[in-house]
PDB file of C-alpha atoms and ligand atoms in Angstrom:
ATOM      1  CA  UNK A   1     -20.141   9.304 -13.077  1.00 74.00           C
ATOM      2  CA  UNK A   2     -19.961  12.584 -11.645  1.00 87.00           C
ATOM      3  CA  UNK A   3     -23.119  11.679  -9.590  1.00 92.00           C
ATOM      4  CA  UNK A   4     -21.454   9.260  -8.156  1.00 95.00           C
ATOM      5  CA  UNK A   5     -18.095  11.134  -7.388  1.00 95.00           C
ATOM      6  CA  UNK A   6     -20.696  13.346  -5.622  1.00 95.00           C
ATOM      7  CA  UNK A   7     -21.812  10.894  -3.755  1.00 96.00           C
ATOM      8  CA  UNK A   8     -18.591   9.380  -2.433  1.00 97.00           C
ATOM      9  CA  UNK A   9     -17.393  13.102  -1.722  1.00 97.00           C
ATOM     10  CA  UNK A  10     -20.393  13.899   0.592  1.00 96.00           C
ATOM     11  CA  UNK A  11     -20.487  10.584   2.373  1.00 97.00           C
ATOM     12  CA  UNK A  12     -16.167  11.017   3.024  1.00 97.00           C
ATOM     13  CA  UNK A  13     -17.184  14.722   4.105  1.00 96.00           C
ATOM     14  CA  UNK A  14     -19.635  13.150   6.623  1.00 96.00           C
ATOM     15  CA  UNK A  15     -17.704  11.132   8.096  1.00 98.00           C
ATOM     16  CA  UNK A  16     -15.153  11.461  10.950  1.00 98.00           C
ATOM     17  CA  UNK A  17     -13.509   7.677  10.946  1.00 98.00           C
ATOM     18  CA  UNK A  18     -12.253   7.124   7.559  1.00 98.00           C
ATOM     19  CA  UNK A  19     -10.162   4.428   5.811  1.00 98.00           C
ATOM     20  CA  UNK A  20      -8.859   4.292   2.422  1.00 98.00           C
ATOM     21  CA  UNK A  21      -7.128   1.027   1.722  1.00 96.00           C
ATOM     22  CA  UNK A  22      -4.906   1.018  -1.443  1.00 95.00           C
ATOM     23  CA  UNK A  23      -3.362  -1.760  -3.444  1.00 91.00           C
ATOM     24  CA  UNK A  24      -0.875  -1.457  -6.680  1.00 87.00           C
ATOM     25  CA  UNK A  25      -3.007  -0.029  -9.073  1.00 89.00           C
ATOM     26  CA  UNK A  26      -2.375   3.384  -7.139  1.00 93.00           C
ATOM     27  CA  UNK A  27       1.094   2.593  -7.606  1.00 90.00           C
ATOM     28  CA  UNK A  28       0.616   1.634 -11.364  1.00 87.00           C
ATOM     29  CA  UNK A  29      -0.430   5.047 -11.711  1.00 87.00           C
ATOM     30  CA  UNK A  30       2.842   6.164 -11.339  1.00 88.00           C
ATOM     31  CA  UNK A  31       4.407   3.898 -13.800  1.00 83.00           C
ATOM     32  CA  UNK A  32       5.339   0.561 -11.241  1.00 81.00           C
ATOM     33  CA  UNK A  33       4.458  -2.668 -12.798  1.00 69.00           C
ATOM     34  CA  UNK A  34       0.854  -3.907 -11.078  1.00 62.00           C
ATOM     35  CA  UNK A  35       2.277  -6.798  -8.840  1.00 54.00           C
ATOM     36  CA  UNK A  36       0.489  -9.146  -6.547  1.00 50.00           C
ATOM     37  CA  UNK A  37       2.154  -8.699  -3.647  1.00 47.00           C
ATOM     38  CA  UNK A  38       5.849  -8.682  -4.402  1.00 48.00           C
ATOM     39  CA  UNK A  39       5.331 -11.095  -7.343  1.00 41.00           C
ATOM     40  CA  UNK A  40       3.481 -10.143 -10.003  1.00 47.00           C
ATOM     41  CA  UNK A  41       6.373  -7.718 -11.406  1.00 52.00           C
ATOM     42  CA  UNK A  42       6.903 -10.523 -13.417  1.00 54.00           C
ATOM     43  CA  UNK A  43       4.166 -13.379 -14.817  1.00 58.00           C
ATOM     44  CA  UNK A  44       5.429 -17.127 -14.045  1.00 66.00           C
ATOM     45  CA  UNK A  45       9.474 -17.984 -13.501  1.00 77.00           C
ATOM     46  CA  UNK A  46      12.105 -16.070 -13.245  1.00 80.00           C
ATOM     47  CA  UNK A  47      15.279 -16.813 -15.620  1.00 81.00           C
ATOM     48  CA  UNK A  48      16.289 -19.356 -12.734  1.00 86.00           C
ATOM     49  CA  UNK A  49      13.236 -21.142 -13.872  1.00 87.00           C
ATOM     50  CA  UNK A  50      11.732 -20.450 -10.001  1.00 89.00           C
ATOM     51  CA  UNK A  51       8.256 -18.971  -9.472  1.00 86.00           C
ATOM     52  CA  UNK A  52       8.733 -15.583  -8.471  1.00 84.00           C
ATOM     53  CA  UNK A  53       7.025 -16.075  -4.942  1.00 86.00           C
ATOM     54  CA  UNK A  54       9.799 -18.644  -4.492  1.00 91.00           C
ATOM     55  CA  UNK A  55      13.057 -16.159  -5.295  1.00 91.00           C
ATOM     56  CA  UNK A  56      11.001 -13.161  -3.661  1.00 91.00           C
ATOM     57  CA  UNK A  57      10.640 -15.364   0.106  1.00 94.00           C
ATOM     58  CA  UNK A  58      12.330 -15.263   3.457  1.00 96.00           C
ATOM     59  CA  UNK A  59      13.673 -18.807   2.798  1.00 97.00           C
ATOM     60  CA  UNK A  60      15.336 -17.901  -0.093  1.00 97.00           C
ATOM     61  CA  UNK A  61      16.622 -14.570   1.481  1.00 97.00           C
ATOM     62  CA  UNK A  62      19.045 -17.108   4.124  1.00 96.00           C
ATOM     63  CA  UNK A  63      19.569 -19.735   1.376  1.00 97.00           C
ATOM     64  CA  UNK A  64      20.697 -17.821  -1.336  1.00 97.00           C
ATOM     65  CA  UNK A  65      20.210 -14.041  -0.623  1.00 98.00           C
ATOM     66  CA  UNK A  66      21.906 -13.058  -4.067  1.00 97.00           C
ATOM     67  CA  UNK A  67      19.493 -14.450  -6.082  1.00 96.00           C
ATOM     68  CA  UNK A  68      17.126 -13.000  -3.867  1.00 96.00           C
ATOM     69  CA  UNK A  69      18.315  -9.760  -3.872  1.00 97.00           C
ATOM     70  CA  UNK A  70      18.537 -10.038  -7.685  1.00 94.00           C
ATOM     71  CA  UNK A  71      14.932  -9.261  -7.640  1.00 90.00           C
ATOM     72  CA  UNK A  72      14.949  -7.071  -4.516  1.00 93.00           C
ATOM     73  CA  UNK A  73      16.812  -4.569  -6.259  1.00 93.00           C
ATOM     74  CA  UNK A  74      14.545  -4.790  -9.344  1.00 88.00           C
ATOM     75  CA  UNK A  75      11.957  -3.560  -7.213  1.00 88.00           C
ATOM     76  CA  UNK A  76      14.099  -1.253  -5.319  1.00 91.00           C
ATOM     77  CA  UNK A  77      14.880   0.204  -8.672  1.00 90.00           C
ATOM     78  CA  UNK A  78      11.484   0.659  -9.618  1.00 88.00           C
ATOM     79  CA  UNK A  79       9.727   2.200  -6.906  1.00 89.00           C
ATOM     80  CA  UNK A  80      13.156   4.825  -6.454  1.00 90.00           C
ATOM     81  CA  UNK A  81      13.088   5.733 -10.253  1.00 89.00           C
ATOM     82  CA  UNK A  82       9.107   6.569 -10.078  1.00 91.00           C
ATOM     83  CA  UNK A  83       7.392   9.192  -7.825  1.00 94.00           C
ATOM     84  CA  UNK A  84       4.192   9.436  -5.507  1.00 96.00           C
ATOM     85  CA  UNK A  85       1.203  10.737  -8.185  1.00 97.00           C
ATOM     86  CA  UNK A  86      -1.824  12.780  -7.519  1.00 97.00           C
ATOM     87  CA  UNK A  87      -3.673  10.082  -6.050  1.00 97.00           C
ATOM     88  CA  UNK A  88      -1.401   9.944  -3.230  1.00 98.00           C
ATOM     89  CA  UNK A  89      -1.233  13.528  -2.637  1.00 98.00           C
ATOM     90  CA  UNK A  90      -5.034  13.959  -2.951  1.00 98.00           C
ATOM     91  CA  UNK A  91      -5.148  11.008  -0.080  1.00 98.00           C
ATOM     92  CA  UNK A  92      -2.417  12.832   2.090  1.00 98.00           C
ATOM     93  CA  UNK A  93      -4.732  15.984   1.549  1.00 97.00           C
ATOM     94  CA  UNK A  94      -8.128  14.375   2.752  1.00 98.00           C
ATOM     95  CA  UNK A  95      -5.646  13.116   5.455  1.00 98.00           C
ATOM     96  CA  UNK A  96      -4.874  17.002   6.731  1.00 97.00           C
ATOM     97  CA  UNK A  97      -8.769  17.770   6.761  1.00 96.00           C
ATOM     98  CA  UNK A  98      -9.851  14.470   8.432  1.00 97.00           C
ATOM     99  CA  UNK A  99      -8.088  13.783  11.313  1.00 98.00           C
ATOM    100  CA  UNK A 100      -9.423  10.458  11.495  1.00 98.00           C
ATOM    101  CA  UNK A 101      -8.650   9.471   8.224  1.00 98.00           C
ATOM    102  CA  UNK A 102      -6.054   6.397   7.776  1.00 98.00           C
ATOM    103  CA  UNK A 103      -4.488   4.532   4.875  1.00 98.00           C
ATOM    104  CA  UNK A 104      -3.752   0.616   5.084  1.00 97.00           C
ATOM    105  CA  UNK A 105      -1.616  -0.226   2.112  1.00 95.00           C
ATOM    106  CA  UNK A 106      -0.495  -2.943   0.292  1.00 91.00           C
ATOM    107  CA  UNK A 107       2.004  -1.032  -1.277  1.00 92.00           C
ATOM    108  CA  UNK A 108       6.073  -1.216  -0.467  1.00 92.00           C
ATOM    109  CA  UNK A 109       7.034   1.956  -2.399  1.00 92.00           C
ATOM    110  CA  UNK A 110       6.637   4.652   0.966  1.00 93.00           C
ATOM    111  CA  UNK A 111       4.713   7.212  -1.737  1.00 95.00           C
ATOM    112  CA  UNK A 112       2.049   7.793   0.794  1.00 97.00           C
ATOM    113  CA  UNK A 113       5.142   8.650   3.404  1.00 96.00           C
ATOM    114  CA  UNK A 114       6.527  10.639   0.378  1.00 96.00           C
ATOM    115  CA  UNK A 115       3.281  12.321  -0.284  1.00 98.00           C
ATOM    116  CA  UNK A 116       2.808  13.713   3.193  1.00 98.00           C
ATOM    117  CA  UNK A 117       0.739  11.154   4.672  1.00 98.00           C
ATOM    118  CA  UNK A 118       1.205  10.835   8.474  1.00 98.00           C
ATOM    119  CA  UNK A 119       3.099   8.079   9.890  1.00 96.00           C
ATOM    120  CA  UNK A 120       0.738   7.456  12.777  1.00 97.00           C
ATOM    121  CA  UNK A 121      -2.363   7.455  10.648  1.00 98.00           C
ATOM    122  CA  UNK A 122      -0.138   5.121   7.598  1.00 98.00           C
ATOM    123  CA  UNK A 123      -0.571   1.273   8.197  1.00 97.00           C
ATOM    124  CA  UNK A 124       2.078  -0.324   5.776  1.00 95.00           C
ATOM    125  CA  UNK A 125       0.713  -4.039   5.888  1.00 94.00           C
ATOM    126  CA  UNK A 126       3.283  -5.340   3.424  1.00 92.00           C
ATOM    127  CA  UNK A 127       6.924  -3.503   5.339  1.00 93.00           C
ATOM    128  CA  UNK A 128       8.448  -1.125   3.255  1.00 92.00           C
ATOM    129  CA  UNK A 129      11.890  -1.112   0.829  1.00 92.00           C
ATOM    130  CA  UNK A 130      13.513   1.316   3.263  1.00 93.00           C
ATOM    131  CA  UNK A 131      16.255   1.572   5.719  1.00 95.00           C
ATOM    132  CA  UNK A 132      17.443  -1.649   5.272  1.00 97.00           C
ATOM    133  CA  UNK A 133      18.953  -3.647   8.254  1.00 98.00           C
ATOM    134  CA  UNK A 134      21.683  -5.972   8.876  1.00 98.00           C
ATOM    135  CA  UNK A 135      20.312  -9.676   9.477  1.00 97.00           C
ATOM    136  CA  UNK A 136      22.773 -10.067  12.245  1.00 97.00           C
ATOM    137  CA  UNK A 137      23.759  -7.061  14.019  1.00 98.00           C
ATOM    138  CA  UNK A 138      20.503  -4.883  13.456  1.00 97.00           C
ATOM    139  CA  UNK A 139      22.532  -2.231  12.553  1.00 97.00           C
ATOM    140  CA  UNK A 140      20.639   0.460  10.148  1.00 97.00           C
ATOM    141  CA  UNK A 141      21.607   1.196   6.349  1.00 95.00           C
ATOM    142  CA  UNK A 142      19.511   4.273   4.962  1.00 90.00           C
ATOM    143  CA  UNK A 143      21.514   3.578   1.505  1.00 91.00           C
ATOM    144  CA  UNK A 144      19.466   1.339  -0.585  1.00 93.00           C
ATOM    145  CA  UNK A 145      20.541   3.741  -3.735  1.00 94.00           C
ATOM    146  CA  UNK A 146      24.148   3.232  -3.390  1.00 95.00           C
ATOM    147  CA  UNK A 147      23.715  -0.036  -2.179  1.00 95.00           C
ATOM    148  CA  UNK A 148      21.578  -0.971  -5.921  1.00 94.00           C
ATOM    149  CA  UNK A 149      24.702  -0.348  -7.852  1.00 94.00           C
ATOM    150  CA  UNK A 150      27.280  -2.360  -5.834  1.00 94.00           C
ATOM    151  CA  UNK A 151      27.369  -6.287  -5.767  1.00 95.00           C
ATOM    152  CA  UNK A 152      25.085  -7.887  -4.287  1.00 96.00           C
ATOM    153  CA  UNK A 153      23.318  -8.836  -1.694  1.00 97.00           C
ATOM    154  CA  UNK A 154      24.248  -5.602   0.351  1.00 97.00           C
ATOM    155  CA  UNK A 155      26.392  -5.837   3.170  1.00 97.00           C
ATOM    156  CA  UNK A 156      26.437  -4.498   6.448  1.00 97.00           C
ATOM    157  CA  UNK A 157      29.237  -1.841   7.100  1.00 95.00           C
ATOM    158  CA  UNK A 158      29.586  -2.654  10.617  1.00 96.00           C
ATOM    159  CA  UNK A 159      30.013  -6.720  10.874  1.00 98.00           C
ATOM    160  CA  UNK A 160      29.842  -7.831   6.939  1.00 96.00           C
ATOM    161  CA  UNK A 161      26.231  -9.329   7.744  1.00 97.00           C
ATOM    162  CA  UNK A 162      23.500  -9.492   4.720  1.00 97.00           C
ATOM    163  CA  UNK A 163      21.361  -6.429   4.550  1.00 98.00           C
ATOM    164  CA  UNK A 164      17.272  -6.693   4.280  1.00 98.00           C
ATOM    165  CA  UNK A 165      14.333  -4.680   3.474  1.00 97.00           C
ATOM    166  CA  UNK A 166      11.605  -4.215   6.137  1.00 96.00           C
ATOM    167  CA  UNK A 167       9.367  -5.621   3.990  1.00 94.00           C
ATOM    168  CA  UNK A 168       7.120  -8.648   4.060  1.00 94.00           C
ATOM    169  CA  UNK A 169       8.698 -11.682   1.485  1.00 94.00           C
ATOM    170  CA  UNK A 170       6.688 -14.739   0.612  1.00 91.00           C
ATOM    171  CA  UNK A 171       6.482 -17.310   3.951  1.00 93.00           C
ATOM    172  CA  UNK A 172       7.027 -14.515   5.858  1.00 95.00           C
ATOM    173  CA  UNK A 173       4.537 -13.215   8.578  1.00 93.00           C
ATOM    174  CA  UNK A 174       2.735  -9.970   8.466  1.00 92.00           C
ATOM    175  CA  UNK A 175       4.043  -7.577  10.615  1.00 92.00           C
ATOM    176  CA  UNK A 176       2.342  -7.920  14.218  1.00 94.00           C
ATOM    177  CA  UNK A 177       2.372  -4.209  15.022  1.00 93.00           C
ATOM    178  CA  UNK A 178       0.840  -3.317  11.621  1.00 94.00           C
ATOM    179  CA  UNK A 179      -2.079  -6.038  12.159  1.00 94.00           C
ATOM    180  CA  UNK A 180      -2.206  -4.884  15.872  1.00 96.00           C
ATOM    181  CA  UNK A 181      -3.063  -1.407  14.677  1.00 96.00           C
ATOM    182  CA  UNK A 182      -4.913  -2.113  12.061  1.00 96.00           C
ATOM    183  CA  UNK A 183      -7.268  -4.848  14.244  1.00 95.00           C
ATOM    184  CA  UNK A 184      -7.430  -1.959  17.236  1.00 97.00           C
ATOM    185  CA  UNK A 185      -8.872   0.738  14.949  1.00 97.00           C
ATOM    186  CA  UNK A 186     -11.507  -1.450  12.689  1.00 96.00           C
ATOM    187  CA  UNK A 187     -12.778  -2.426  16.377  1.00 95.00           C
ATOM    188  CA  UNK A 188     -13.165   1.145  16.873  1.00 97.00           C
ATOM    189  CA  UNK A 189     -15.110   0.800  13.798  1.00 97.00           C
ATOM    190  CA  UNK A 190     -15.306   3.457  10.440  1.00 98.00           C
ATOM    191  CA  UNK A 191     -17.941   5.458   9.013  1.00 98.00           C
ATOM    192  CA  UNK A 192     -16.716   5.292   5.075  1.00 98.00           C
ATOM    193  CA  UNK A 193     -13.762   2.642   3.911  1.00 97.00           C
ATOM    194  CA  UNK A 194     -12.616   3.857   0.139  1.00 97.00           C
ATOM    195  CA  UNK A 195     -10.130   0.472  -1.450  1.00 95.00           C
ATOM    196  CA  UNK A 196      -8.388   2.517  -4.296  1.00 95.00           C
ATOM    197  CA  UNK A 197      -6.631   0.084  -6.942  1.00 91.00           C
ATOM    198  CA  UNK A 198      -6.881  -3.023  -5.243  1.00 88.00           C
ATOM    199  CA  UNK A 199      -7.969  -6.687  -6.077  1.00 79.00           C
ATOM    200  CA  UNK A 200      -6.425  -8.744  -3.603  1.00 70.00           C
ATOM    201  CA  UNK A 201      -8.554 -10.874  -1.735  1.00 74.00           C
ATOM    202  CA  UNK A 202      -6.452 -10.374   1.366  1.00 82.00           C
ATOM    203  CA  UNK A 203      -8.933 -10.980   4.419  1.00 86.00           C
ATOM    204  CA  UNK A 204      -7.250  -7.794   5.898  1.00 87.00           C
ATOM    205  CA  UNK A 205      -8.663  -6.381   2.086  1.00 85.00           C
ATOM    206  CA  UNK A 206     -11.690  -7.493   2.450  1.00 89.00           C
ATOM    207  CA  UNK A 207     -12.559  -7.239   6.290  1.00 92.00           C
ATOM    208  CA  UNK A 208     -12.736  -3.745   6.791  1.00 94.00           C
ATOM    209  CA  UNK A 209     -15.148  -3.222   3.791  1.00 93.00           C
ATOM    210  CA  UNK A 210     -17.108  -6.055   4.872  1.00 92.00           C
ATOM    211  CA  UNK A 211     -17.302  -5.100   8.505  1.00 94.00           C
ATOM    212  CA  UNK A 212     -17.856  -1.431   7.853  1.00 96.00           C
ATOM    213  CA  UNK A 213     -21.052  -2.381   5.130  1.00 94.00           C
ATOM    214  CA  UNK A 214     -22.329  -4.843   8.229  1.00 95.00           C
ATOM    215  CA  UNK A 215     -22.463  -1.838  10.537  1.00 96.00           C
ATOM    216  CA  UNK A 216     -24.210   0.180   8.177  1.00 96.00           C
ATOM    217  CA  UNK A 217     -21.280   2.148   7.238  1.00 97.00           C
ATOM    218  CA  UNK A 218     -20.749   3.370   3.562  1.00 98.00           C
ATOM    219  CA  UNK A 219     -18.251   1.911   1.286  1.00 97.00           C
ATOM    220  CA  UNK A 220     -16.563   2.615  -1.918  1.00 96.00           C
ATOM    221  CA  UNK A 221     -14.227   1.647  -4.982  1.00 95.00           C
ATOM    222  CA  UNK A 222     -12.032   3.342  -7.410  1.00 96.00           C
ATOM    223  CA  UNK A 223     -10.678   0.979  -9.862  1.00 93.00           C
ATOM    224  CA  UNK A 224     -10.419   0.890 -13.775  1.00 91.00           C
ATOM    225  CA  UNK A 225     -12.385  -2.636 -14.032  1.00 88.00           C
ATOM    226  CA  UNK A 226     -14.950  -4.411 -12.014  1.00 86.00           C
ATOM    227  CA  UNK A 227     -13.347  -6.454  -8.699  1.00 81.00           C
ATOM    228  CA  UNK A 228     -14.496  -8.843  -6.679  1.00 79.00           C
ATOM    229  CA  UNK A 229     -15.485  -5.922  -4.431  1.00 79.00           C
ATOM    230  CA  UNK A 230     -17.594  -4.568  -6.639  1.00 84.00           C
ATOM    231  CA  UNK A 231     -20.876  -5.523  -5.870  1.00 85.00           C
ATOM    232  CA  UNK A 232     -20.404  -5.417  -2.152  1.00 86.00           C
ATOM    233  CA  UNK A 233     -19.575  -1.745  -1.848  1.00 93.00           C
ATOM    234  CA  UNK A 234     -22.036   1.074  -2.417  1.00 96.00           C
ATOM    235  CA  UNK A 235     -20.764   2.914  -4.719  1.00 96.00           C
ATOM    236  CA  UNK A 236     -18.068   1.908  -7.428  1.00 95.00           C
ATOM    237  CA  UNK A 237     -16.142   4.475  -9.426  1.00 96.00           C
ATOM    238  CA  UNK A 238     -14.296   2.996 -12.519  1.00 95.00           C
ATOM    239  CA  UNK A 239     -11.601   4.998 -13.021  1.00 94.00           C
ATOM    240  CA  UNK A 240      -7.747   5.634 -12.066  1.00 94.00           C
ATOM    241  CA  UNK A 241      -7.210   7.101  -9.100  1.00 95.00           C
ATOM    242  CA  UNK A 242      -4.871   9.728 -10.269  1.00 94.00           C
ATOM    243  CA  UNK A 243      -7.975  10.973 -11.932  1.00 95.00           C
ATOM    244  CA  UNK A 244     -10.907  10.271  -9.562  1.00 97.00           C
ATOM    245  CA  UNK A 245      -9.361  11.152  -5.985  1.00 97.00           C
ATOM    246  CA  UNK A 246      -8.118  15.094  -7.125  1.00 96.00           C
ATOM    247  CA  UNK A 247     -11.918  15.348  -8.216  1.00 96.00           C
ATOM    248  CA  UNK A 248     -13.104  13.710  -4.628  1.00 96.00           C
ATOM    249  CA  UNK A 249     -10.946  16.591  -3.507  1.00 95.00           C
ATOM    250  CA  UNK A 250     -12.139  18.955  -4.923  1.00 94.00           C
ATOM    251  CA  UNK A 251     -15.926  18.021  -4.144  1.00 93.00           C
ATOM    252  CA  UNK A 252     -14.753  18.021  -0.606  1.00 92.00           C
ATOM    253  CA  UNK A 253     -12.904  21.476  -0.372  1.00 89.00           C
ATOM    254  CA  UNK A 254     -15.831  22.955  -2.598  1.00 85.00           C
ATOM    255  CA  UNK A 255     -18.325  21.992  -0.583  1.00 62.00           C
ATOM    256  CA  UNK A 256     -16.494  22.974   2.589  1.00 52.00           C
ATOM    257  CA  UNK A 257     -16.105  26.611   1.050  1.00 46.00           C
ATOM    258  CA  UNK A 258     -19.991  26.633   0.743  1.00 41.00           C
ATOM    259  CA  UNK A 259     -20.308  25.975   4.416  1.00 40.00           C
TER     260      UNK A 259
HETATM  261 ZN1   ZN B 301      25.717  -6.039  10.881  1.00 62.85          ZN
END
């Protein structure tokens, strides 16, 4: 194992273009449920007796945007009552010594924001919880806190509209300028791409790895089981990312002190 961390820490110190996609299982680290997408906080219905991708999507957000706010706030409430972890900060830190280092992630909770990773090098494929806006004035609500204990769905101060999260329901689209920015910089191609607790078979998962093992880039894992991933990459480290990325770290800061 530690071989291996070696390995993965020399090949990221290498390299100039870097990207480390992550998925929930960085997020599970911190105590959030694992969820596929928005879903998979919860297996099968919800106590409506709807699948979960059903309440969670942008048709049920204009049909009945209490019910899907019911489990809006359930997630809101999770991801403000947990924190960023190690992982994250070990990420933002690589981030500081790499200038060419980005993160694509999967995740709504903003942790990497939280843990000092840089907006313009942070592609948040999936939106994010936070500010919410009003569906029919635009108008800006940074109070998703105070919002979580009134009735809901959360209204707009300024014309009484329904609030929303930035962030990407079922049905919806992925946001353009995050697939824009995303599609500009794989063209510009990367020298390592790291996925860190993810499974999803996304093609804007998979791509990146796929593209960057084509162009005889090197490519690498950190997850506590065996994903699809696993035997395309070069290297896989089973583990949690809390654990393995402060150790990546700390290959990469001791070897730059040898230097
Ligand atoms: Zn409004």
């Amino acid at each position: 194992m530690n071989q291996a961390i070696e390995r993965v820490a020399r090949a990221l110190q290498r390299a100039e273009r870097i990207l480390i996609i992550t998925g929930a299982g960085l997020s599970a680290d911190s105590g959030l449920p694992t969820y596929r997408g928005l879903g998979g906080l919860y297996n099968g219905k919800t106590a409506e007796g709807l699948p979960i991708e059903e309440a969670l999507s942008g048709p049920m957000l204009r049909r009945d945007p209490a019910l899907c706010w019911k489990y809006l706030a359930e997630l809101g409430k999770a991801c403000l009552s947990a924190q960023p972890n190690a992982g994250h900060q070990a990420i933002a830190d690589l981030q500081r010594i790499k200038p060419a280092c980005w993160v694509l992630t999967q995740n709504i909770d903003s942790y990497h924001r939280r843990a000092g990773s840089p907006a313009e090098r942070l592609i948040e494929i999936h939106g994010e919880l936070e500010p919410l806006y009003c569906q029919s004035c635009g108008a800006q609500s940074d109070e998703l806190t105070a919002h979580l204990q009134r009735p809901l769905p959360p209204k707009c101060a300024r014309c009484g509209g329904v609030l929303r999260p930035p962030v990407v329901l079922f049905e919806e689209m992925l946001p353009e300028q995050a697939i824009d920015q995303l599609y500009a910089e794989l063209r510009k191609g990367f020298d390592v791409v790291l996925s860190v607790g993810t499974t999803a078979s996304f093609p804007y998962i998979v791509e990146p790895l796929l593209r960057t093992r084509a162009a005889g880039g090197f490519t690498a894992e950190i997850n506590p089981s065996r994903t699809e991933f696993s035997q395309a990459v070069d290297v896989h480290l089973q583990g949690r990312a809390l654990d393995i990325l402060p150790q990546l770290l700390g290959h990469i800061r001791g070897d730059k002190s040898l230097q």
